[in-house]
Structure formats: C-alpha cells, structure tokens
Short mmCIF file of C-alpha atoms in Angstrom, two decimals:
data_model
loop_
_atom_site.label_atom_id
_atom_site.label_comp_id
_atom_site.label_asym_id
_atom_site.label_seq_id
_atom_site.Cartn_x
_atom_site.Cartn_y
_atom_site.Cartn_z
CA UNK A 658 0.00 0.00 0.00
CA UNK A 659 1.38 3.40 -0.97
CA UNK A 660 1.14 6.56 1.17
CA UNK A 661 -2.27 8.08 0.73
CA UNK A 662 -4.06 4.77 0.12
CA UNK A 663 -6.91 3.53 2.30
CA UNK A 664 -5.87 2.91 5.90
CA UNK A 665 -8.33 0.06 6.33
CA UNK A 666 -7.22 -1.89 3.27
CA UNK A 667 -8.61 -5.16 4.58
CA UNK A 668 -11.99 -5.64 2.86
CA UNK A 669 -14.15 -5.93 6.03
CA UNK A 670 -12.85 -2.60 7.32
CA UNK A 671 -12.10 -0.48 4.26
CA UNK A 672 -15.16 1.62 4.97
CA UNK A 673 -13.55 3.02 8.14
CA UNK A 674 -11.56 6.20 7.54
CA UNK A 675 -8.77 6.79 5.04
CA UNK A 676 -5.46 7.80 6.58
CA UNK A 677 -2.14 8.62 5.02
CA UNK A 678 0.57 6.14 5.81
CA UNK A 679 2.71 7.92 4.72
CA UNK A 680 24.94 10.86 4.33
CA UNK A 681 26.81 12.12 5.71
CA UNK A 682 29.75 9.90 6.85
CA UNK A 683 31.66 10.45 10.07
CA UNK A 684 34.99 8.67 9.73
CA UNK A 685 38.00 8.81 11.91
CA UNK A 686 41.46 7.40 11.88
CA UNK A 687 43.83 6.55 14.68
CA UNK A 688 41.21 4.73 16.75
CA UNK A 689 43.01 3.12 19.63
CA UNK A 690 40.79 0.24 20.65
CA UNK A 691 42.42 -2.57 22.63
CA UNK A 692 42.12 -6.01 21.08
CA UNK A 693 41.40 -8.85 23.47
CA UNK A 694 42.14 -12.34 22.26
CA UNK A 695 40.13 -13.99 25.00
CA UNK A 696 37.43 -16.44 23.88
CA UNK A 697 34.82 -13.91 24.90
CA UNK A 698 31.67 -14.07 26.99
CA UNK A 699 28.90 -16.52 26.22
CA UNK A 700 25.70 -14.84 25.17
CA UNK A 701 22.20 -16.16 24.39
CA UNK A 702 22.19 -19.44 22.45
CA UNK A 703 25.76 -20.09 23.57
CA UNK A 704 27.47 -17.81 21.07
CA UNK A 705 30.48 -16.01 22.49
CA UNK A 706 31.04 -12.30 22.13
CA UNK A 707 34.66 -11.62 21.16
CA UNK A 708 36.02 -8.38 22.50
CA UNK A 709 37.92 -7.93 19.21
CA UNK A 710 34.76 -7.50 17.10
CA UNK A 711 35.12 -4.26 15.15
CA UNK A 712 32.31 -1.73 15.14
CA UNK A 713 31.94 -0.24 11.67
CA UNK A 714 30.85 3.23 10.55
CA UNK A 715 30.37 2.99 6.84
CA UNK A 716 33.54 1.46 5.43
CA UNK A 717 35.66 2.64 8.36
CA UNK A 718 36.06 1.68 11.99
CA UNK A 719 33.66 3.56 14.26
CA UNK A 720 35.25 6.64 15.81
CA UNK A 721 33.54 6.36 19.20
CA UNK A 722 33.52 3.61 21.81
CA UNK A 723 33.97 0.10 20.44
CA UNK A 724 31.99 -3.03 21.21
CA UNK A 725 34.26 -3.74 24.18
CA UNK A 726 32.21 -1.10 26.01
CA UNK A 727 28.83 -2.57 24.98
CA UNK A 728 27.04 -5.49 26.71
CA UNK A 729 26.99 -7.57 23.53
CA UNK A 730 26.71 -10.83 25.46
CA UNK A 731 23.06 -9.99 26.16
CA UNK A 732 22.12 -10.25 22.48
CA UNK A 733 21.28 -13.27 20.37
CA UNK A 734 23.03 -13.69 17.00
CA UNK A 735 19.90 -12.42 15.25
CA UNK A 736 19.79 -9.37 17.51
CA UNK A 737 23.47 -8.62 16.85
CA UNK A 738 22.83 -8.87 13.13
CA UNK A 739 19.89 -6.48 13.46
CA UNK A 740 22.03 -4.11 15.53
CA UNK A 741 24.71 -4.06 12.82
CA UNK A 742 22.17 -3.31 10.10
CA UNK A 743 20.64 -0.57 12.22
CA UNK A 744 24.00 1.09 12.90
CA UNK A 745 24.63 1.07 9.14
CA UNK A 746 21.20 2.61 8.54
CA UNK A 747 21.95 5.31 11.10
CA UNK A 748 25.22 6.13 9.36
CA UNK A 749 23.64 6.24 5.91
CA UNK A 750 20.29 7.89 6.68
CA UNK A 751 19.07 8.56 10.20
CA UNK A 752 21.90 10.74 11.52
CA UNK A 753 21.82 13.22 8.65
CA UNK A 754 18.05 13.46 8.95
CA UNK A 755 18.44 14.20 12.67
CA UNK A 756 20.32 17.40 11.87
CA UNK A 757 17.56 18.42 9.46
CA UNK A 758 14.79 17.61 11.96
CA UNK A 759 16.48 19.66 14.67
CA UNK A 760 17.20 22.67 12.49
CA UNK A 761 13.82 22.81 10.75
CA UNK A 762 11.49 21.06 13.24
CA UNK A 763 10.76 18.32 10.70
CA UNK A 764 8.91 15.20 11.78
CA UNK A 765 11.16 12.17 11.09
CA UNK A 766 8.83 10.21 8.82
CA UNK A 767 11.72 9.57 6.44
CA UNK A 768 13.51 7.84 9.29
CA UNK A 769 10.44 5.72 10.03
CA UNK A 770 10.34 4.69 6.39
CA UNK A 771 13.96 3.61 6.74
CA UNK A 772 13.20 1.70 9.96
CA UNK A 773 10.31 -0.04 8.23
CA UNK A 774 12.76 -1.35 5.62
CA UNK A 775 14.32 -3.43 8.42
CA UNK A 776 10.93 -4.55 9.76
CA UNK A 777 11.39 -2.48 12.90
CA UNK A 778 7.88 -1.02 13.10
CA UNK A 779 6.73 -4.56 13.91
CA UNK A 780 9.75 -5.41 16.07
CA UNK A 781 7.70 -6.97 18.88
CA UNK A 782 4.80 -8.20 16.74
CA UNK A 783 4.62 -12.03 16.70
CA UNK A 784 6.04 -13.75 13.65
CA UNK A 785 2.67 -15.28 12.83
CA UNK A 786 1.40 -11.72 12.25
CA UNK A 787 4.39 -10.87 10.07
CA UNK A 788 6.55 -9.23 12.72
CA UNK A 789 10.05 -9.93 13.98
CA UNK A 790 8.74 -11.46 17.22
CA UNK A 791 11.47 -9.85 19.31
CA UNK A 792 11.65 -9.34 23.06
CA UNK A 793 12.12 -6.52 25.56
CA UNK A 794 15.93 -6.75 25.48
CA UNK A 795 15.90 -6.26 21.73
CA UNK A 796 13.46 -3.35 22.01
CA UNK A 797 15.79 -1.60 24.47
CA UNK A 798 18.79 -2.26 22.23
CA UNK A 799 17.04 -0.89 19.14
CA UNK A 800 15.90 2.33 20.84
CA UNK A 801 19.35 2.89 22.35
CA UNK A 802 20.98 2.30 18.96
CA UNK A 803 18.67 4.75 17.17
CA UNK A 804 19.30 7.45 19.80
CA UNK A 805 23.06 6.89 19.91
CA UNK A 806 24.01 6.55 16.26
CA UNK A 807 21.00 8.07 14.53
CA UNK A 808 18.34 10.46 15.79
CA UNK A 809 17.06 10.94 19.37
CA UNK A 810 13.79 12.45 18.12
CA UNK A 811 13.20 9.33 16.04
CA UNK A 812 14.10 7.18 19.04
CA UNK A 813 11.49 8.88 21.21
CA UNK A 814 8.79 8.75 18.53
CA UNK A 815 9.69 5.09 18.04
CA UNK A 816 9.40 4.50 21.79
CA UNK A 817 5.83 5.80 21.68
CA UNK A 818 5.17 3.65 18.62
CA UNK A 819 6.35 0.55 20.49
CA UNK A 820 4.12 1.52 23.41
CA UNK A 821 1.10 1.80 21.13
CA UNK A 822 1.96 -1.52 19.48
CA UNK A 823 2.23 -3.12 22.92
CA UNK A 824 -1.18 -1.77 23.93
CA UNK A 825 -2.64 -3.19 20.71
CA UNK A 826 -0.89 -6.56 21.13
CA UNK A 827 -2.14 -6.89 24.69
CA UNK A 828 -5.75 -7.06 23.51
CA UNK A 829 -5.52 -7.95 19.81
CA UNK A 830 -6.49 -11.60 20.06
CA UNK A 831 -10.18 -11.23 19.20
CA UNK A 832 -10.06 -7.80 17.56
CA UNK A 833 -9.82 -7.96 13.74
CA UNK A 834 -9.07 -4.25 13.35
CA UNK A 835 -6.06 -4.41 15.67
CA UNK A 836 -4.84 -7.56 13.94
CA UNK A 837 -5.14 -5.85 10.56
CA UNK A 838 -3.06 -2.86 11.69
CA UNK A 839 -0.41 -5.04 13.30
CA UNK A 840 0.03 -6.97 10.05
CA UNK A 841 0.61 -3.80 8.01
CA UNK A 842 2.92 -1.70 10.17
CA UNK A 843 6.02 -2.01 8.00
CA UNK A 844 4.40 -2.49 4.60
CA UNK A 845 2.34 0.69 4.93
CA UNK A 846 4.62 2.54 7.39
CA UNK A 847 1.81 2.91 9.91
CA UNK A 848 3.21 4.97 12.78
CA UNK A 849 1.42 4.59 16.10
CA UNK A 850 1.58 6.65 19.27
CA UNK A 851 0.09 6.98 22.73
CA UNK A 852 -2.11 9.83 23.95
CA UNK A 853 -2.68 9.60 27.69
CA UNK A 854 -2.00 13.09 29.07
CA UNK A 855 -4.63 15.63 30.08
CA UNK A 856 -4.41 19.44 30.10
CA UNK A 857 -5.94 19.60 33.59
CA UNK A 858 -3.68 17.06 35.31
CA UNK A 859 -0.26 17.56 33.73
CA UNK A 860 2.17 14.71 34.21
CA UNK A 861 -0.47 12.78 36.19
CA UNK A 862 -1.42 11.19 32.88
CA UNK A 863 -3.48 8.45 34.56
CA UNK A 864 -6.14 11.04 35.45
CA UNK A 865 -8.00 12.02 32.20
CA UNK A 866 -10.42 14.59 33.59
CA UNK A 867 -11.04 16.20 30.19
CA UNK A 868 -11.89 12.98 28.36
CA UNK A 869 -14.94 10.75 28.15
CA UNK A 870 -16.58 7.95 26.21
CA UNK A 871 -20.13 6.70 25.90
CA UNK A 872 -21.99 4.00 24.05
CA UNK A 873 -23.39 5.14 20.71
CA UNK A 874 -25.47 2.67 18.75
CA UNK A 875 -23.28 -0.37 18.22
CA UNK A 876 -20.12 1.66 18.75
CA UNK A 877 -18.78 4.56 20.80
CA UNK A 878 -18.72 8.33 20.99
CA UNK A 879 -15.33 9.44 22.30
CA UNK A 880 -13.87 12.76 23.40
CA UNK A 881 -10.19 13.16 24.26
CA UNK A 882 -8.11 16.21 25.10
CA UNK A 883 -4.39 15.72 25.53
CA UNK A 884 -1.77 18.28 26.50
CA UNK A 885 1.20 16.33 25.12
CA UNK A 886 1.19 13.71 22.39
CA UNK A 887 4.43 12.67 20.71
CA UNK A 888 3.93 12.50 16.93
CA UNK A 889 0.72 14.48 17.42
CA UNK A 890 -0.88 15.14 14.04
CA UNK A 891 1.71 12.98 12.26
CA UNK A 892 1.01 9.49 13.59
CA UNK A 893 -1.36 7.30 11.58
CA UNK A 894 -3.03 5.67 14.57
CA UNK A 895 -3.35 6.47 18.26
CA UNK A 896 -4.13 4.54 21.41
CA UNK A 897 -5.95 7.00 23.67
CA UNK A 898 -7.17 6.68 27.24
CA UNK A 899 -10.46 8.11 28.52
CA UNK A 900 -12.86 7.53 31.36
CA UNK A 901 -15.01 4.50 30.65
CA UNK A 902 -18.49 4.46 29.13
CA UNK A 903 -20.87 4.61 32.08
CA UNK A 904 -18.36 6.65 34.11
CA UNK A 905 -19.74 7.41 37.58
CA UNK A 906 -17.00 9.55 39.11
CA UNK A 907 -14.31 6.92 39.74
CA UNK A 908 -11.26 8.03 37.73
CA UNK A 909 -9.67 4.61 38.03
CA UNK A 910 -12.42 3.40 35.67
CA UNK A 911 -10.53 3.92 32.43
CA UNK A 912 -10.81 2.52 28.92
CA UNK A 913 -8.61 2.64 25.83
CA UNK A 914 -9.64 3.31 22.25
CA UNK A 915 -8.03 3.15 18.84
CA UNK A 916 -8.43 6.29 16.75
CA UNK A 917 -6.93 7.14 13.39
CA UNK A 918 -5.43 10.31 12.04
CA UNK A 919 -8.80 11.38 10.65
CA UNK A 920 -10.36 11.59 14.12
CA UNK A 921 -7.53 13.67 15.60
CA UNK A 922 -7.38 17.45 15.59
CA UNK A 923 -3.87 18.80 16.07
CA UNK A 924 -1.62 21.65 15.08
CA UNK A 925 1.19 19.75 13.40
CA UNK A 926 4.48 21.52 12.81
CA UNK A 927 3.85 24.08 15.56
CA UNK A 928 6.06 22.25 18.06
CA UNK A 929 8.77 24.58 19.37
CA UNK A 930 10.80 22.77 22.01
CA UNK A 931 14.25 23.12 23.51
CA UNK A 932 15.21 19.69 22.17
CA UNK A 933 13.75 16.59 20.54
CA UNK A 934 12.56 19.01 17.89
CA UNK A 935 11.47 16.29 15.51
CA UNK A 936 8.99 14.90 18.02
CA UNK A 937 6.19 17.30 17.17
CA UNK A 938 4.79 16.75 20.65
CA UNK A 939 1.80 18.91 21.40
CA UNK A 940 -1.90 19.03 22.22
CA UNK A 941 -4.44 16.97 20.33
CA UNK A 942 -8.21 16.67 20.53
CA UNK A 943 -10.70 14.00 19.57
CA UNK A 944 -14.11 15.64 19.59
CA UNK A 945 -17.18 13.40 19.81
CA UNK A 946 -15.70 10.92 17.35
CA UNK A 947 -18.07 8.11 16.39
CA UNK A 948 -16.09 4.87 16.46
CA UNK A 949 -16.98 1.26 15.66
CA UNK A 950 -17.22 -1.26 18.50
CA UNK A 951 -13.83 -2.75 17.55
CA UNK A 952 -12.17 0.58 18.39
CA UNK A 953 -12.41 -0.35 22.08
CA UNK A 954 -9.02 -1.82 22.99
CA UNK A 955 -9.75 -4.55 25.50
CA UNK A 956 -12.86 -4.66 27.67
CA UNK A 957 -14.51 -1.62 29.23
CA UNK A 958 -12.55 -0.59 32.32
CA UNK A 959 -9.30 -2.19 31.15
CA UNK A 960 -7.37 1.08 30.94
CA UNK A 961 -5.62 1.00 34.31
CA UNK A 962 -4.58 -2.62 33.80
CA UNK A 963 -3.21 -2.03 30.31
CA UNK A 964 -1.35 1.05 31.50
CA UNK A 965 0.47 -0.85 34.24
CA UNK A 966 0.99 -3.99 32.15
CA UNK A 967 2.32 -2.62 28.86
CA UNK A 968 2.11 1.14 28.35
CA UNK A 969 4.24 2.13 31.32
CA UNK A 970 6.65 -0.84 31.12
CA UNK A 971 7.43 -0.23 27.45
CA UNK A 972 7.61 3.53 27.82
CA UNK A 973 9.82 3.47 30.92
CA UNK A 974 12.15 0.81 29.52
CA UNK A 975 12.51 2.24 26.03
CA UNK A 976 12.62 5.92 26.98
CA UNK A 977 15.39 5.06 29.45
CA UNK A 978 17.22 3.31 26.62
CA UNK A 979 16.83 6.53 24.62
CA UNK A 980 18.45 8.60 27.37
CA UNK A 981 21.27 6.07 27.60
CA UNK A 982 21.73 6.29 23.84
CA UNK A 983 22.07 10.07 24.07
CA UNK A 984 24.63 9.70 26.87
CA UNK A 985 26.65 7.28 24.75
CA UNK A 986 26.39 9.55 21.72
CA UNK A 987 28.04 12.47 23.49
CA UNK A 988 30.73 10.18 24.93
CA UNK A 989 31.43 8.98 21.38
CA UNK A 990 31.68 12.56 20.13
CA UNK A 991 33.91 13.56 23.04
CA UNK A 992 36.24 10.67 22.29
CA UNK A 993 36.48 11.65 18.65
CA UNK A 994 37.14 15.30 19.43
CA UNK A 995 39.55 14.94 22.33
CA UNK A 996 41.71 12.32 20.62
CA UNK A 997 42.09 14.53 17.53
CA UNK A 998 42.43 17.99 19.06
CA UNK A 999 46.06 18.87 19.92
CA UNK A 1000 47.49 21.72 21.98
CA UNK A 1001 50.66 22.37 20.02
CA UNK A 1002 52.24 24.47 22.76
CA UNK A 1003 52.57 21.42 25.02
CA UNK A 1004 52.34 18.72 22.37
CA UNK A 1005 49.38 17.02 24.06
CA UNK A 1006 46.01 15.97 22.78
CA UNK A 1007 43.02 17.04 24.85
CA UNK A 1008 42.49 13.35 25.66
CA UNK A 1009 45.94 13.23 27.29
CA UNK A 1010 44.88 15.49 30.16
CA UNK A 1011 43.91 13.56 33.33
CA UNK A 1012 40.90 15.82 33.89
CA UNK A 1013 39.42 14.82 30.53
CA UNK A 1014 40.14 11.17 31.24
CA UNK A 1015 38.30 11.54 34.55
CA UNK A 1016 35.30 13.13 32.83
CA UNK A 1017 35.06 10.40 30.20
CA UNK A 1018 35.77 7.55 32.60
CA UNK A 1019 33.06 8.62 35.01
CA UNK A 1020 30.60 9.20 32.16
CA UNK A 1021 31.18 5.69 30.81
CA UNK A 1022 30.83 4.06 34.22
CA UNK A 1023 27.68 5.97 35.17
CA UNK A 1024 26.10 5.37 31.78
CA UNK A 1025 26.93 1.68 31.74
CA UNK A 1026 25.41 1.37 35.21
CA UNK A 1027 22.20 2.84 33.77
CA UNK A 1028 22.43 0.56 30.73
CA UNK A 1029 22.92 -2.46 32.97
CA UNK A 1030 19.80 -1.46 34.92
CA UNK A 1031 17.76 -1.07 31.73
CA UNK A 1032 18.85 -4.42 30.30
CA UNK A 1033 18.44 -6.17 33.65
CA UNK A 1034 14.84 -5.01 33.78
CA UNK A 1035 14.30 -5.87 30.11
CA UNK A 1036 15.51 -9.38 30.92
CA UNK A 1037 13.15 -9.47 33.90
CA UNK A 1038 10.25 -8.48 31.61
CA UNK A 1039 11.27 -11.24 29.21
CA UNK A 1040 11.42 -13.72 32.07
CA UNK A 1041 7.91 -13.05 33.37
CA UNK A 1042 6.34 -13.04 29.88
CA UNK A 1043 7.92 -16.16 28.39
CA UNK A 1044 10.21 -13.98 26.27
CA UNK A 1045 7.52 -11.45 25.33
CA UNK A 1046 4.94 -14.06 24.38
CA UNK A 1047 1.72 -12.16 23.66
CA UNK A 1048 -0.42 -15.31 23.71
CA UNK A 1049 -0.33 -15.33 27.52
CA UNK A 1050 -2.66 -12.34 27.44
CA UNK A 1051 -5.55 -14.36 26.07
CA UNK A 1052 -6.11 -14.59 29.81
CA UNK A 1053 -7.22 -11.04 30.55
CA UNK A 1054 -5.96 -11.34 34.12
CA UNK A 1055 -2.39 -12.23 33.08
CA UNK A 1056 -0.52 -9.07 34.07
CA UNK A 1057 3.04 -10.14 34.90
CA UNK A 1058 4.83 -6.94 33.85
CA UNK A 1059 2.85 -4.84 36.31
CA UNK A 1060 4.62 -6.55 39.21
CA UNK A 1061 7.87 -4.90 38.07
CA UNK A 1062 6.54 -1.38 37.58
CA UNK A 1063 8.17 0.10 40.69
CA UNK A 1064 11.56 -1.09 39.42
CA UNK A 1065 10.95 0.59 36.08
CA UNK A 1066 10.25 3.89 37.84
CA UNK A 1067 13.79 3.67 39.20
CA UNK A 1068 15.22 2.88 35.76
CA UNK A 1069 13.68 5.99 34.21
CA UNK A 1070 14.80 8.20 37.09
CA UNK A 1071 18.42 7.06 36.91
CA UNK A 1072 18.76 7.17 33.12
CA UNK A 1073 17.19 10.61 32.77
CA UNK A 1074 19.23 11.99 35.67
CA UNK A 1075 22.42 10.57 34.21
CA UNK A 1076 21.92 11.96 30.70
CA UNK A 1077 21.72 15.51 32.03
CA UNK A 1078 25.01 15.07 33.90
CA UNK A 1079 26.86 13.27 31.11
CA UNK A 1080 25.88 15.73 28.37
CA UNK A 1081 27.06 18.61 30.56
CA UNK A 1082 30.40 16.95 31.29
CA UNK A 1083 31.08 15.97 27.69
CA UNK A 1084 30.40 19.57 26.69
CA UNK A 1085 33.00 20.60 29.27
CA UNK A 1086 35.44 18.03 27.90
CA UNK A 1087 35.08 19.42 24.38
CA UNK A 1088 35.47 23.03 25.48
CA UNK A 1089 34.33 25.87 23.28
CA UNK A 1090 34.12 23.63 20.23
CA UNK A 1091 31.41 21.62 21.97
CA UNK A 1092 29.31 24.76 22.25
CA UNK A 1093 29.05 24.99 18.48
CA UNK A 1094 26.35 23.09 16.54
CA UNK A 1095 28.89 21.51 14.18
CA UNK A 1096 30.15 19.08 16.83
CA UNK A 1097 26.52 18.09 17.64
CA UNK A 1098 27.00 17.83 21.41
CA UNK A 1099 24.79 20.86 21.99
CA UNK A 1100 21.93 19.14 20.12
CA UNK A 1101 22.24 16.00 22.21
CA UNK A 1102 22.44 18.13 25.35
CA UNK A 1103 19.15 19.81 24.47
CA UNK A 1104 17.55 16.49 23.58
CA UNK A 1105 18.62 14.93 26.88
CA UNK A 1106 16.97 17.66 28.95
CA UNK A 1107 13.57 16.18 28.05
CA UNK A 1108 14.25 13.09 30.16
CA UNK A 1109 13.77 14.68 33.56
CA UNK A 1110 10.51 16.49 32.75
CA UNK A 1111 8.84 13.81 30.64
CA UNK A 1112 5.93 12.34 32.60
CA UNK A 1113 6.02 10.78 35.03
CA UNK A 1114 8.55 13.45 35.97
CA UNK A 1115 11.50 12.59 38.16
CA UNK A 1116 9.93 14.50 41.04
CA UNK A 1117 6.86 12.28 40.79
CA UNK A 1118 8.93 9.10 40.52
CA UNK A 1119 11.11 10.01 43.47
CA UNK A 1120 8.01 10.54 45.58
CA UNK A 1121 6.41 7.33 44.32
CA UNK A 1122 9.39 5.24 45.36
CA UNK A 1123 9.88 7.00 48.68
CA UNK A 1124 6.22 6.90 49.66
CA UNK A 1125 5.64 3.31 48.52
CA UNK A 1126 8.74 2.05 50.32
CA UNK A 1127 7.86 3.82 53.57
CA UNK A 1128 4.07 3.66 53.64
CA UNK A 1129 3.12 0.89 51.21
CA UNK A 1130 1.85 1.03 47.64
CA UNK A 1131 -1.67 1.91 48.76
CA UNK A 1132 -0.35 5.26 49.95
CA UNK A 1133 0.32 6.33 46.36
CA UNK A 1134 -3.41 6.98 45.93
CA UNK A 1135 -3.26 7.58 42.17
CA UNK A 1136 -6.88 8.64 41.90
CA UNK A 1137 -7.18 10.71 45.07
CA UNK A 1138 -9.45 8.33 46.98
CA UNK A 1139 -7.70 7.83 50.31
CA UNK A 1140 -8.23 10.22 53.22
CA UNK A 1141 -5.10 11.33 55.05
CA UNK A 1142 -6.64 11.27 58.50
CA UNK A 1143 -3.43 12.39 60.19
CA UNK A 1144 -3.41 15.61 58.20
CA UNK A 1145 -7.17 16.07 58.54
CA UNK A 1146 -7.18 15.62 62.32
CA UNK A 1147 -4.19 17.91 62.70
CA UNK A 1148 -5.90 20.66 60.70
CA UNK A 1149 -9.11 20.30 62.71
CA UNK A 1150 -7.12 20.69 65.94
CA UNK A 1151 -6.04 24.12 64.73
CA UNK A 1152 -9.65 25.33 64.44
CA UNK A 1153 -11.48 27.45 66.97
CA UNK A 1154 -14.87 26.28 68.26
CA UNK A 1155 -16.62 28.60 65.82
CA UNK A 1156 -14.52 27.33 62.90
CA UNK A 1157 -15.25 23.72 63.85
CA UNK A 1158 -18.97 24.47 64.04
CA UNK A 1159 -18.93 26.18 60.63
CA UNK A 1160 -16.94 23.29 59.16
CA UNK A 1161 -19.37 20.74 60.61
CA UNK A 1162 -22.35 22.64 59.22
CA UNK A 1163 -20.74 22.68 55.79
CA UNK A 1164 -20.16 18.92 55.92
CA UNK A 1165 -23.76 18.30 56.99
CA UNK A 1166 -24.99 20.49 54.15
CA UNK A 1167 -22.92 18.44 51.71
CA UNK A 1168 -24.41 15.13 52.89
CA UNK A 1169 -27.99 16.35 53.33
CA UNK A 1170 -28.98 15.99 49.63
CA UNK A 1171 -27.77 12.40 49.69
CA UNK A 1172 -30.03 11.63 52.65
CA UNK A 1173 -33.02 13.16 50.90
CA UNK A 1174 -32.31 11.11 47.79
#
C-alpha cells in the first residue's frame, strides 16, 4: 500500500476512515581500541562475544567507543545482526536526517520509512502476524541504537510507537481491526503513538479529567483532550485513554480506544521545544468521534490494567534506553574530538589530560550502570512473559509486567538523571568547540533535557518510590481516593470552636442531599 491509500485496506474494514501512511559519513582514523584475544563471553544461544569484534561506521572503523564497552553478550546472533544493520542505517540515513529535523522542526517520517525497511515497526509483533517477534531486550537495544548513532527524536517517537503496538498486542487476540493494523505496520509505514496526558492534570497522565466515552449505537462516541502527544498530528493511529463508558466519578475506571489520524485534531508543525525538535509533541483533541465497536481496545474498564501492564513498562524501559543512547552519543563525540584535538604548545592531545580522562571515565561508568539497569529489567520483563509471548494475554488477568513497575520507575529516574550530567560533562570536555552546533554535542544536550521532565517526571517518581517504600503502595493513591486522617485531624485541631462548628455545618450540608435522595 502506498502513502495516501486507504488505511483500512482489509476488505471488512475499508469503509472506516482513510489515513495517510505515509549521508553524511563520520569517519576517523587513529582509533586506539584494545584487542582482546580472549574467547569472549557466552551470550544467548551459547554464542560467544569476542572483544575484538570491530564496530563499523560505513567502510571505516567507528570513531567512538567500540563493542568492548557494549554489553553484547546480552544479544542473540539475530539481535546482533539487526544491531549491525541498524547502525549502518543510522550512518547512511538517520543521523543526517536528525540534523535536518532539529534545524527545521521536521517530523522524522523519512527515518520511520527507513526503519520499516528493516521490519522495525513490527519489532515486537509475533512472527505469525508478520513481525520480527522480538523481546524486551531487543526493544531496548534498538531504541538505544537509534538514539546513539541516529536520531534521538526518532528514538522517542519510536518509543511511543512501540508503546502503542504493545497496547494493541495486549488485547488484539479477538479484535480484527487491531490484527489488521499489526500486520501492516512495515508495509504501509503505519506509525502509532500513545495519547494519555490531560491538560488539567499535567504529568499525572493516569487522570484524564477532560476525556470521556459513551456508548453510541453499536459503537462509541469518544472525546479526548491531551496536552502532550508525541507524533501528534503525524502518527497514523493512536491509542488514547479516557474515562469509561458509564463513568460514575471513579477516575480509576478507564478505557482505551483506537483512533486514526482522521479523528484527531492537532496543530502539526507548531512544536517549538528546547530539544527533541522532531517529536512534534503537542496538544491533540478528539471531539465526539463516532467509532466502531472494535475501536475499544480490550474490555470496558481495562485502561488501568493495560497502562500498568504494557504502556508504562514499554515507555519506561525504552525511553530510558533513549536517554542512555544520548549519553553514549556524546561520549562517542567527546572521544572523537579529544583524541584529535592537539594543543601544540605542550604537544598534548586534549584526551591526554587527566581531567578529561576523569570526565570520560566517570561518564562511561555511570552510563553503563544505567544501561545495565535497563537491560536487567528488560531481561526481567522477558522472564515473566515467556520472552515477550503475547499469547499469555488471552487470559485477561495475566498481568506479569505490572509486578515490576516500581523497578521501572527507578530505571527511568536514573537514566534521565544521568543523561543531564553526562551531556554537561562531555560539553565541558570538548570546550568551546562543543558549544558549536557543528560538533553536535549541543543538540544531544538539548535532547537529553527532556528526560527529567517527561511524565512521570523525576519529582513524581522520586516521591512514588519514597512513599511506597515507607508507607506501602496503597499510599500512592493515584486517583485521590484515600483520606489522610493524620493531616485532617491535625488541621481540625487548629480550628477554633466557631470554625469547627462552621466546618461541621458545611459537611452536613454536603451530605444532606444524599439523605433526601
């Protein structure tokens, strides 16, 4: 199917909405990478990872950190092969497009078309549906690779795409529309995204006050307002979260719907951010859209479960991989610059100064600690899901990933904190040259700043972990249901007799209508 053709190409659904689907080389010499002749470390399927494997950048050896600084033993042979092809694609296409996206605020659809050529839009889609059938470890590796060697904006848009695909896969088993989309992701370059935020609740995206859904004939009437939606106005399909049909005031009663580009109102190309300028993240609206019954993703009221089971786990894992990729990218650039730049008065390269070695050494260690955390949790997600086996979710109560959510909060916090520190230090290491756009560190620095503030923000995550560890998970009170009696009683103690009487009269007035009813 060519861009501009019918979105619902499958005959039973072609009546539902038409939607558009719509090199620079960096080579270096004098790379001083140690060669280890050890037999290597055994990876998945028993294949060893030799430390002497050469990382290529076009026809040359890569000018940044070599494979000896990457946890290659975590990858299967197929995943290593995919990684190599993706690095080559970044060198040939994605990286040059990243410069264009940043300078002109261009959405990276060209990069998605390139990713589709490797089958990456259906990376986690089961092979029986035409996908690569890959796992969480591979998803983290792919996002990190795109951010490091290619384009961070593309990596973040791709993260949201994987999250939308995961939400669809969770409940696709008896939904022909979802199955149809999942089969056509690469062929038709169908970019998905998530829209969960709300203009009235900010980064508390699990609280969609401005959204609603109701039954309408055999389908649904849906309204959604979102303050931030990555790929907003550019994605071909969206998984959105609203309050459920029949909503009675309980904001934990959430449902998810599939909408297409036709149902979404946005202001594409008006995004004006500090970094990640290709993201085109901004407000969208779905206004009383009439949707078929199959647009409901999962049963009514499934929204909170799907959020904890797939949306958050994939977002937190893959966005953290994106921040790690940015950290690695600036380390790579700093290595290239400091090993080439010479101070002729003393006959030393910048890399020969102990201070620079300290900067780079600490950056590598901190970043690899964050990478190890990401991949450890990706392995844990693989372990509890039979290596990302989507068939386990035919049982609607199978929610194994949700048991690891509090660990994934920590992953996102650490990776997004680290990227801010590492990009600053690598800018310092490169001196005034790093301040100029030509070296590209300043672009990665701006891109990395998004990590801390992207919801759930690091302030929210820090409080989540602290409160849950001290008071129990029930104390998190996502939907503002629990009464803090300690605070309430303390405030009442401060009241005068007259204030207590007035407060009591107000409470009685509030409950009186209920008694009459």
